[in-house]
Coordinates of C-alpha atoms and ligand atoms in Angstrom, one line a residue:
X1269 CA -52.5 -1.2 21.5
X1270 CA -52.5 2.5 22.0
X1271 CA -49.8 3.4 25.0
X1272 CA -50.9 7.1 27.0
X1273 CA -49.0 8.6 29.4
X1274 CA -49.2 10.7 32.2
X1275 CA -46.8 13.0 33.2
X1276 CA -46.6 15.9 36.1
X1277 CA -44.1 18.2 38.4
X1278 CA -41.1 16.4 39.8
X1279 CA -39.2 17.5 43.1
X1280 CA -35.8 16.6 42.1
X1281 CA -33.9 14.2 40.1
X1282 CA -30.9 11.7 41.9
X1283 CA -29.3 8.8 41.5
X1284 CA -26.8 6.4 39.5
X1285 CA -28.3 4.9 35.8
X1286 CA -27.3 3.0 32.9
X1287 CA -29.3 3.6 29.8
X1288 CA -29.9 0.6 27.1
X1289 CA -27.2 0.3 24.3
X1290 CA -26.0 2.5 21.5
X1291 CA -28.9 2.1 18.6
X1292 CA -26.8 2.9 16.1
X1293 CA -23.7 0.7 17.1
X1294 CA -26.7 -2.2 17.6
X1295 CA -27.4 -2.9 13.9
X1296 CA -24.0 -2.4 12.3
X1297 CA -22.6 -5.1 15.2
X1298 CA -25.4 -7.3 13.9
X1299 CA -25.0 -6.3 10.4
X1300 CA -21.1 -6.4 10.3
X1301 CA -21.1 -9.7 12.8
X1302 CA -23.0 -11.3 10.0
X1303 CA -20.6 -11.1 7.3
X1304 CA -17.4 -11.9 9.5
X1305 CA -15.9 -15.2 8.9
X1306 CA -16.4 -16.9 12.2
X1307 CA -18.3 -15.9 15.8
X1308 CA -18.6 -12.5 17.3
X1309 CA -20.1 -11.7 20.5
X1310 CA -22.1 -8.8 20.9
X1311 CA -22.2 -7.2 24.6
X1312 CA -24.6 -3.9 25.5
X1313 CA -27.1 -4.9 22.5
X1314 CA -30.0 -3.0 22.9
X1315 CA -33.2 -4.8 22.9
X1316 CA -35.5 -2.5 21.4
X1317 CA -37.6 -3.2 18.8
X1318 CA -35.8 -1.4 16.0
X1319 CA -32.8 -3.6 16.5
X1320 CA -34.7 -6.7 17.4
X1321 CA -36.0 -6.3 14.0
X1322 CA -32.9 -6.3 12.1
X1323 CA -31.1 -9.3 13.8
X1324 CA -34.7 -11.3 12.5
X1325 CA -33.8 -9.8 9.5
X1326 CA -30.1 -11.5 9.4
X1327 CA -31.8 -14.8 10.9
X1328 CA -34.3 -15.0 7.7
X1329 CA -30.9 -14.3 5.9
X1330 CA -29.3 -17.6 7.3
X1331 CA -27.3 -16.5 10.0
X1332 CA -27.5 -17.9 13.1
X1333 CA -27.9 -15.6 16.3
X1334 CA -28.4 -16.9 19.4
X1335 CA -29.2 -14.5 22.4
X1336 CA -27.7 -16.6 25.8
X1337 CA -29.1 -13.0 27.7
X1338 CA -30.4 -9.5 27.6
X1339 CA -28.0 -7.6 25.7
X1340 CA -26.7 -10.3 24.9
X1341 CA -25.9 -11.8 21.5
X1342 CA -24.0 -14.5 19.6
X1343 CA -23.5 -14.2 15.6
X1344 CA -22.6 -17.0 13.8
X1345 CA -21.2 -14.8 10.7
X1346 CA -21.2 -16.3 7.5
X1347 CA -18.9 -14.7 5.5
X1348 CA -19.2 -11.7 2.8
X1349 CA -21.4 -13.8 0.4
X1350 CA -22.8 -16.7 2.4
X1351 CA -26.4 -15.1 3.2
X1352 CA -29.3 -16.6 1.4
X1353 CA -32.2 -15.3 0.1
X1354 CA -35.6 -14.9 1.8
X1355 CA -38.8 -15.8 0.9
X1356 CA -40.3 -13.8 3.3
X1357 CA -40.5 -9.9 3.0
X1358 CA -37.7 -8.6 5.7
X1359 CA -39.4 -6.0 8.1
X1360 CA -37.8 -3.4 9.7
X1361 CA -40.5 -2.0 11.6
X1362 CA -39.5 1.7 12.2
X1363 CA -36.0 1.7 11.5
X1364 CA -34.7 3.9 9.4
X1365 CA -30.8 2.8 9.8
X1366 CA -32.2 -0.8 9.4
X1367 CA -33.8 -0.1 6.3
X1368 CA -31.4 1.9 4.6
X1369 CA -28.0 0.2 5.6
X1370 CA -29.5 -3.2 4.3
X1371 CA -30.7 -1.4 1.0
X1372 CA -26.7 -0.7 0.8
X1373 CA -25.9 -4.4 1.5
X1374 CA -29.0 -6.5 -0.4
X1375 CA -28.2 -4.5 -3.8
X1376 CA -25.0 -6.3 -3.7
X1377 CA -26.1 -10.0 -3.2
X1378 CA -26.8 -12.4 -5.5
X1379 CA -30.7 -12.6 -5.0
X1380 CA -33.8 -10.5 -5.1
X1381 CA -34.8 -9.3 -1.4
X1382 CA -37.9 -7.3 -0.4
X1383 CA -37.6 -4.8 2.6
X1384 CA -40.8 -3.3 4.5
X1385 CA -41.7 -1.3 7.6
X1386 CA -44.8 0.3 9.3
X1387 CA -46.7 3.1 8.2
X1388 CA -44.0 5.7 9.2
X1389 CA -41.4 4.1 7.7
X1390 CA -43.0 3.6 5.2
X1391 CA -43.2 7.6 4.3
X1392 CA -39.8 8.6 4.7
X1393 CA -37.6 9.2 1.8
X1394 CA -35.4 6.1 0.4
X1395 CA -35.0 7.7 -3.2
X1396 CA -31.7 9.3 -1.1
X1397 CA -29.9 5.8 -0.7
X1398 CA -31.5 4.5 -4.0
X1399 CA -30.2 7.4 -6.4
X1400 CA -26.4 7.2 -5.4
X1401 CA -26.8 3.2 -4.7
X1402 CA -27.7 3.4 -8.8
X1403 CA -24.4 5.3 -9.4
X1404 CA -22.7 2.3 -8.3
X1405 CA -24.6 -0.5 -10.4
X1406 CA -27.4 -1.1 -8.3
X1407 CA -31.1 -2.2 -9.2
X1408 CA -33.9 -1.2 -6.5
X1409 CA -37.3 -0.4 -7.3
X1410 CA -39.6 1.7 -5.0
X1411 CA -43.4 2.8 -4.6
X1412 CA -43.0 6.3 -6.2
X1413 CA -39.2 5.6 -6.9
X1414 CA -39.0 7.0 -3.4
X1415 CA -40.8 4.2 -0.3
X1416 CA -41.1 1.5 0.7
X1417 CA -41.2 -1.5 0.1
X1418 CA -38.2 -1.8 -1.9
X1419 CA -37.9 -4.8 -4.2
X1420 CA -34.0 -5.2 -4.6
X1421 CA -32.8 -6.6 -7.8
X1422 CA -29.6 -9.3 -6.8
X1423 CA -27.1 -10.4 -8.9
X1424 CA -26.0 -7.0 -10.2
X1425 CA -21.8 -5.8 -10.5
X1426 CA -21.3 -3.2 -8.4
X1427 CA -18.6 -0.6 -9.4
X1428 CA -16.2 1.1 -7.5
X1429 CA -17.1 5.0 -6.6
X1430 CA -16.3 8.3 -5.9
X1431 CA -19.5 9.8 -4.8
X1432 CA -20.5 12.7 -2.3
X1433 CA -23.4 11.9 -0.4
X1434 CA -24.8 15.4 -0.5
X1435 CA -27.2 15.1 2.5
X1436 CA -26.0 14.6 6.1
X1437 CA -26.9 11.2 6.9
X1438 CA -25.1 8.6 8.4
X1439 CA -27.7 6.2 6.9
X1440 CA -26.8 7.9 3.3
X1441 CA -23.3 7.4 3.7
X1442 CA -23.6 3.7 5.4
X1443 CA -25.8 2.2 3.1
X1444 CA -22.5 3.1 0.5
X1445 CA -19.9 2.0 2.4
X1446 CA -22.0 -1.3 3.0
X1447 CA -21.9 -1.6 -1.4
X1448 CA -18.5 -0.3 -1.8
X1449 CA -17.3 -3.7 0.5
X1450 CA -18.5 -5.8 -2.8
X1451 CA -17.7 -3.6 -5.7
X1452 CA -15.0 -4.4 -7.9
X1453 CA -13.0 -1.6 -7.1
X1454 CA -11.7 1.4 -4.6
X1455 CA -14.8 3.6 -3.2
X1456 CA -14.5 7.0 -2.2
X1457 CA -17.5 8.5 -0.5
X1458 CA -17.3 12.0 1.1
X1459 CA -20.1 14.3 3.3
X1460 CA -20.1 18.3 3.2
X1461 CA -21.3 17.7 7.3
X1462 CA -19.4 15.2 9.1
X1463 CA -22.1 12.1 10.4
X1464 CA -21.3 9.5 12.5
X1465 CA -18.7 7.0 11.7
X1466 CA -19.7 3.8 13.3
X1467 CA -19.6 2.1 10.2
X1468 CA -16.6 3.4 9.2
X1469 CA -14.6 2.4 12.7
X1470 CA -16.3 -0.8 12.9
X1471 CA -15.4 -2.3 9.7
X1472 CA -11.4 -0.9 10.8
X1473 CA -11.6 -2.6 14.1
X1474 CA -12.6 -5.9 12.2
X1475 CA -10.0 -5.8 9.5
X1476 CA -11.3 -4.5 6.4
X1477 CA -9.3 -2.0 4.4
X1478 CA -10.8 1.5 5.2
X1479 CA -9.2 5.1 5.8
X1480 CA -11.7 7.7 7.3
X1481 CA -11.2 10.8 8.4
X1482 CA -14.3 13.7 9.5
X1483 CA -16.5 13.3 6.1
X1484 CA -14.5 11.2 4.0
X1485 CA -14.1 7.3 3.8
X1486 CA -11.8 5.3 1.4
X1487 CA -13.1 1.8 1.1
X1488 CA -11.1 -0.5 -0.4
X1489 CA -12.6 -3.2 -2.3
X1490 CA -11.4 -7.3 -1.8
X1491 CA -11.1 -7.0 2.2
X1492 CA -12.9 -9.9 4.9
X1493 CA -14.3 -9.4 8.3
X1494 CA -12.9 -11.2 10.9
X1495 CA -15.3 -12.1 14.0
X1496 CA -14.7 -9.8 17.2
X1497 CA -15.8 -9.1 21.0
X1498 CA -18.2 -5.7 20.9
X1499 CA -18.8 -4.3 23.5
X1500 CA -21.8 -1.5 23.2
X1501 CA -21.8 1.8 24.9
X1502 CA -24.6 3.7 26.3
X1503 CA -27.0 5.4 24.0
X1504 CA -26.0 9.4 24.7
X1505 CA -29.4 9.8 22.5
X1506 CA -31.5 8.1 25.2
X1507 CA -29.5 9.5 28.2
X1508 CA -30.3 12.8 26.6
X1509 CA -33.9 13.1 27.9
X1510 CA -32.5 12.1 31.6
X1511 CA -29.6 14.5 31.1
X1512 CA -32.3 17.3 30.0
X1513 CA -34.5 16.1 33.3
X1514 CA -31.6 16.1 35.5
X1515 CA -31.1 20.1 34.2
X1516 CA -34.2 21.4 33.9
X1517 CA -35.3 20.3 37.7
X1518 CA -34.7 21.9 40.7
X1519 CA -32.5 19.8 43.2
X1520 CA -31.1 17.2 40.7
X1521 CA -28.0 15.5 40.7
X1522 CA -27.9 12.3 38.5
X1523 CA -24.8 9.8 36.9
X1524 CA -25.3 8.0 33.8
X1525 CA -22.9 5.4 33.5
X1526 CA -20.8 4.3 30.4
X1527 CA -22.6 6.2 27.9
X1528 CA -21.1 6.7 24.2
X1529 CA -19.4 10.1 23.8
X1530 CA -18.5 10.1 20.4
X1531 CA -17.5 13.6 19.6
X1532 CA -20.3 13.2 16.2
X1533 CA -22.8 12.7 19.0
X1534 CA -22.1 15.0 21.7
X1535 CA -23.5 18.1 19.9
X1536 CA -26.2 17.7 22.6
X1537 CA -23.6 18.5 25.6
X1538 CA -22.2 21.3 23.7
X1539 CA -25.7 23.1 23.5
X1540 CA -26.5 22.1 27.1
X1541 CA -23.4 23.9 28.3
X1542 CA -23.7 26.7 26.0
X1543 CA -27.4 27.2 27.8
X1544 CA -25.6 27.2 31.2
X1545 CA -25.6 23.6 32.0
X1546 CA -23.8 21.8 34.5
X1547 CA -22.5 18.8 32.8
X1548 CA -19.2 16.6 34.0
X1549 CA -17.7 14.0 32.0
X1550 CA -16.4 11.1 34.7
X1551 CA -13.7 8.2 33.8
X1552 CA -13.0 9.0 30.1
X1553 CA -12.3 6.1 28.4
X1554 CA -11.7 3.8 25.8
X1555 CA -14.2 0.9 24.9
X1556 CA -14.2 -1.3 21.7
X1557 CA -12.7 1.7 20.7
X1558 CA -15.5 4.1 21.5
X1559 CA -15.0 6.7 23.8
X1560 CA -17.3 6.6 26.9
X1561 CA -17.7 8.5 30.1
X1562 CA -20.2 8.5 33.1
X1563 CA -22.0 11.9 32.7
X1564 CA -23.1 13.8 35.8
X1565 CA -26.0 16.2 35.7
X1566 CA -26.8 19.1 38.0
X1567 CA -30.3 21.4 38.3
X1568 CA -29.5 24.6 36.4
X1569 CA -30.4 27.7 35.3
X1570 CA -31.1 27.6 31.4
X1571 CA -30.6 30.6 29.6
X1572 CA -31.7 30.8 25.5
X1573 CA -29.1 30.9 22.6
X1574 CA -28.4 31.1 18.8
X1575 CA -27.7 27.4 18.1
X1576 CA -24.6 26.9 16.6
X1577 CA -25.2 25.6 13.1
X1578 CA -22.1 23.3 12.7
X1579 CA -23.4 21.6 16.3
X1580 CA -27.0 20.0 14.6
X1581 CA -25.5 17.0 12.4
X1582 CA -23.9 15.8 15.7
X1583 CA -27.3 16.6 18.1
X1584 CA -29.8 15.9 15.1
X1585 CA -31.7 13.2 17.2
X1586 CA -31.5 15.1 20.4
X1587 CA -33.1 18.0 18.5
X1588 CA -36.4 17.5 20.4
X1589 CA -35.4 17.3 24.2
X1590 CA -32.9 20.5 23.2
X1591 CA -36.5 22.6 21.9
X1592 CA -38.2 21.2 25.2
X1593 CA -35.2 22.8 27.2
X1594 CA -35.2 25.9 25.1
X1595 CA -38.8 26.3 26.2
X1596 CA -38.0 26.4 29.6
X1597 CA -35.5 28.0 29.6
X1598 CA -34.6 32.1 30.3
X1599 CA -34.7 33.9 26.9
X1600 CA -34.8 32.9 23.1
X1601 CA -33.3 30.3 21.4
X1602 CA -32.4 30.2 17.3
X1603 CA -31.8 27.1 15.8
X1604 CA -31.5 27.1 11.9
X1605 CA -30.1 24.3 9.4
X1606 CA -32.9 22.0 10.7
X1607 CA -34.3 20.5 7.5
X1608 CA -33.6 16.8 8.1
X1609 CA -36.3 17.3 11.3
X1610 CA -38.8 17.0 8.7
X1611 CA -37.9 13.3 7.7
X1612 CA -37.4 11.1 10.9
X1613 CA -39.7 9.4 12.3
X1614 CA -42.4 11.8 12.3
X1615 CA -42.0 15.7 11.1
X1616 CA -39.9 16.7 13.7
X1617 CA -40.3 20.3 13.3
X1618 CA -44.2 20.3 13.0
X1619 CA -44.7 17.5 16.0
X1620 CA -42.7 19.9 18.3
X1621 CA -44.4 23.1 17.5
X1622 CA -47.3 21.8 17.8
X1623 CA -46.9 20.2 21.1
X1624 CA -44.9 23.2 22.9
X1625 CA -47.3 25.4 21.4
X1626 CA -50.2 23.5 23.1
X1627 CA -48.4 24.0 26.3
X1628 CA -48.1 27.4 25.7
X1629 CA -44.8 28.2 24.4
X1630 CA -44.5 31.1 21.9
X1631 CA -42.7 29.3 18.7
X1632 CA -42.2 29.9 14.9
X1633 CA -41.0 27.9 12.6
X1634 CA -39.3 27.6 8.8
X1635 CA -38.6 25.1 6.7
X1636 CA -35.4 24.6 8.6
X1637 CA -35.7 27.0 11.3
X1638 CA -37.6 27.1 14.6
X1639 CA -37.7 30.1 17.4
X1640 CA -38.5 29.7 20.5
X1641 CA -39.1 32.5 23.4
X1642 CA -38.7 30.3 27.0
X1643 CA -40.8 31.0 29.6
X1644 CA -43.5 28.9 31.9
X1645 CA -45.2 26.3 30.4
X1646 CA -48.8 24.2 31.6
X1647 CA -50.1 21.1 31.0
X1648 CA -51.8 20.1 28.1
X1649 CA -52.9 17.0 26.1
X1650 CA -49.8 16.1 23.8
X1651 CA -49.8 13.9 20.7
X1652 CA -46.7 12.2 20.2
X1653 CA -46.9 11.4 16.3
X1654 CA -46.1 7.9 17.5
X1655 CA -42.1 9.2 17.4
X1656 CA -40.6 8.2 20.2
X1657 CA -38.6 11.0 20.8
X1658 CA -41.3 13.3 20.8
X1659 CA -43.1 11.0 23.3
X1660 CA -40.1 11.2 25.6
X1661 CA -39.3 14.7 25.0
X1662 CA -42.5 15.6 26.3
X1663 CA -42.4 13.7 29.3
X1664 CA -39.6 15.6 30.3
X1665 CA -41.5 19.0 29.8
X1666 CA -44.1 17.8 31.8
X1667 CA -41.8 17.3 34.8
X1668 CA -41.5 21.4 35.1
X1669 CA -45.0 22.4 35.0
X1670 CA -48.0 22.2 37.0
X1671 CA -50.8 19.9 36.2
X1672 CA -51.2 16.3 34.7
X1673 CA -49.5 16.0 31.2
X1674 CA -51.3 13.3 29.2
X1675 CA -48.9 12.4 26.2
X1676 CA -50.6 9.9 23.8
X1677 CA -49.4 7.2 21.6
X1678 CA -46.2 6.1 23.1
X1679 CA -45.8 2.5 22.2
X1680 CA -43.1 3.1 20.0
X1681 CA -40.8 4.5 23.0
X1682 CA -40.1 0.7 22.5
X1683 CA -38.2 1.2 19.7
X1684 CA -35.3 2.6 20.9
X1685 CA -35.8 3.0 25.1
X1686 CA -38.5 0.3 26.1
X1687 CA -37.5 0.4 30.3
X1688 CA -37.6 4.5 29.6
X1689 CA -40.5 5.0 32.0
X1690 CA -39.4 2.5 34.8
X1691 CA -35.6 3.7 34.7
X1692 CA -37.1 7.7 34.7
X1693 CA -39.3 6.7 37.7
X1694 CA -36.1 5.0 39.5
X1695 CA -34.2 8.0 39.0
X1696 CA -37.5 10.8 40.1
X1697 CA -39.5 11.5 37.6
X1698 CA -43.5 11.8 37.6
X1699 CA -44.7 9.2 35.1
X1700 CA -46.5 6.5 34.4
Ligands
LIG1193 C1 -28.4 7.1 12.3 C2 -28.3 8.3 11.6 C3 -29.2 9.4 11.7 C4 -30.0 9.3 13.0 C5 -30.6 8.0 13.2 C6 -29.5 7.0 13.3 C7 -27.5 6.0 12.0 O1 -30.1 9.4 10.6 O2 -31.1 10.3 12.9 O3 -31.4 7.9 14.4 O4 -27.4 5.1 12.8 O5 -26.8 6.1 11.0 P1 -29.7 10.2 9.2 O6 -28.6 9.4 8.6 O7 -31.0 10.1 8.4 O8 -29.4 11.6 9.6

């Protein structure tokens, strides 16, 4: 069912919010929970569809997952090699991370698996995981040796690796680390640009022998998991389109509570407050030993600037909301090193462009590159791509500028943010 928006001029922004949990952290705490040795519970899950769709993944593995509430779940982990095959294809709907971590752990099992996904998932690159997955003794076929579906040979030796992961990509480097826990030796896996190390901290925090430091990881092979209490953070990546709201218009003063701040995801504040933002980070602390804060947000004036390039690996979802803010904003704004746009969920690049550009906005693009000259923006008819971000990037745009914004096709907001437009309309925004 096709899911339209409208969006138009809010007066202000206020209030206290919690956004849904930490997407990221969601899967590996299934994931990891499923191979500890006894029960974990899982706290701050977030029940969006991408996630959903790897516990059902786990369940058709054998595990048993109970969900008591909301947010909610129980794992009964089975231990490093007590999953069983499937004689089901295992769909991860539009997840990325879901796809490619599990490529990482089914190449290691003792049976054939069969992963597919929608039609965007479906287009975006897997040859990345496959190639260096290969280097370690791993069997995967692939439409085009590059998409989905992925038949996954079992019952291969995996070998311990050194191997750089060239691209940064969490998902890249996961989907390794996820091998290297059933190889018969040490793994070394290194990044030239940092990513985010969830995988890495979580598999510390339950035991396994791992070293990391900023784009390296030191898995050692012959560890177990044992069964823990995690408790999820916000999402910064959803609180990013309330955080850009809260900016952008006039009389606004919001507080997102308990929201991740992990500094390989906080790129996003950095480039806000380069831009002139007022952003406060309340209550600092630690939990499952992930840093969190509540943020507060104040209307300010935006000014454009030369994005540094060492800040994208650590904003690279938030990408879209920062281009909407450029737009509006006083001045230019540079951002260069943006090639991994190209492969999420939709082109993230082109889907942009092409909306900003309907509104008005004078933009160019590269390869990797985009300029954009901020100034006033109107309303328009916006495609989302069916991406998510795009869909809720937009609907912050629309809250600046005069006129009804239709944005169209935003079902899959569910996959990551499904209460987005009730929790926006709590907090002031003009949709529905
Ligand atoms: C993620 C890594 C990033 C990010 C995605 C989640 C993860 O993807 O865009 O939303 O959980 O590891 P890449 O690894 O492709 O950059």
């Amino acid at each position: 069912m096709s899911v339209n928006w409208l969006a138009s001029r809010s007066s202000g922004l206020s209030g206290m919010a919690s956004v849904p949990g930490d997407k990221s952290i969601s899967h590996r705490a299934i994931m990891l929970a499923a191979l500890a040795e006894s029960t974990s519970v899982i706290d701050g899950f977030l029940e969006g569809e991408d996630t959903r769709a790897t516990a059902r993944i786990f369940a058709q593995l054998g595990v048993v997952i109970e969900a008591p509430s909301p947010h909610t779940r129980i794992v009964h982990g089975v231990g490093l090699h007590g999953l069983k095959a499937s004689a089901e294809p295992l769909d991860c709907g539009n997840a990325g991370t879901g796809m490619r971590l599990l490529t990482g752990l089914l190449c290691a099992q003792s049976f054939d698996s069969m992963l597919i996904g929608d039609a965007s998932l479906s287009k975006r690159p897997m040859a990345r995981v496959i190639k260096l997955l290969e280097k370690m003794g791993a069997k995967i076929s692939a439409r085009e040796d590059n998409f989905a579906p992925l038949h996954i040979h079992g019952g291969q030796v995996l070998h311990g690796a050194t191997i750089d992961t060239q691209v940064a990509s969490a998902q890249v480097k996961s989907a390794l680390i996820f091998a290297a826990l059933y190889a018969d030796g040490d793994s070394l896996i290194t990044e030239t640009r940092a990513t985010r190390d969830y995988t890495e901290s979580m598999l510390q925090s339950l035991g396994w022998p791992i070293e990391f430091s900023a784009g390296k990881a030191l898995v050692h092979a012959g560890g177990k998991l044992k069964a823990s209490h995690i408790n999820i953070p916000g999402d910064i990546s959803s609180a990013a389109f309330l955080i850009a709201a809260a900016l952008l218009i006039p009389n606004s003063d919001i507080t997102l509570q308990n929201i991740g701040i992990n500094p390989r995801r906080t790129g996003i504040l950095s480039a806000f407050k380069l831009m002139g933002g007022h952003i406060e980070l309340l209550n600092q602390r630690l939990q499952s030993g992930e840093p969190v804060a509540d943020i507060r947000v104040q209307s300010s004036k935006l000014h454009g600037i030369d994005l540094p390039e060492h800040l994208v690996a650590d904003m690279i979802d938030e990408c879209p909301i920062f281009f909407v803010a450029a737009a509006l904003a006083n001045g230019t704004t540079r951002a260069t090193g943006l090639a991994e746009l190209r492969v999420k969920e939709s082109d993230r690049i082109a889907s942009m462009v092409k909306g900003l550009r309907d509104m008005g906005a004078r933009v160019t693009d590269s390869p990797d590159s985009v300029e954009i000259v901020g100034g006033r923006l109107h309303s328009a008819s916006i495609e989302s791509f069916e991406d998510h971000r795009i869909a809720m990037s937009f609907a912050v745009a629309a809250q600046c500028i005069d006129g009804v914004t239709e944005i169209r096709d935003c079902a899959n907001v569910a996959t990551s943010f499904p209460d987005f437009v009730e929790l926006a309309q709590t907090l002031g925004l003009n949709l529905k």
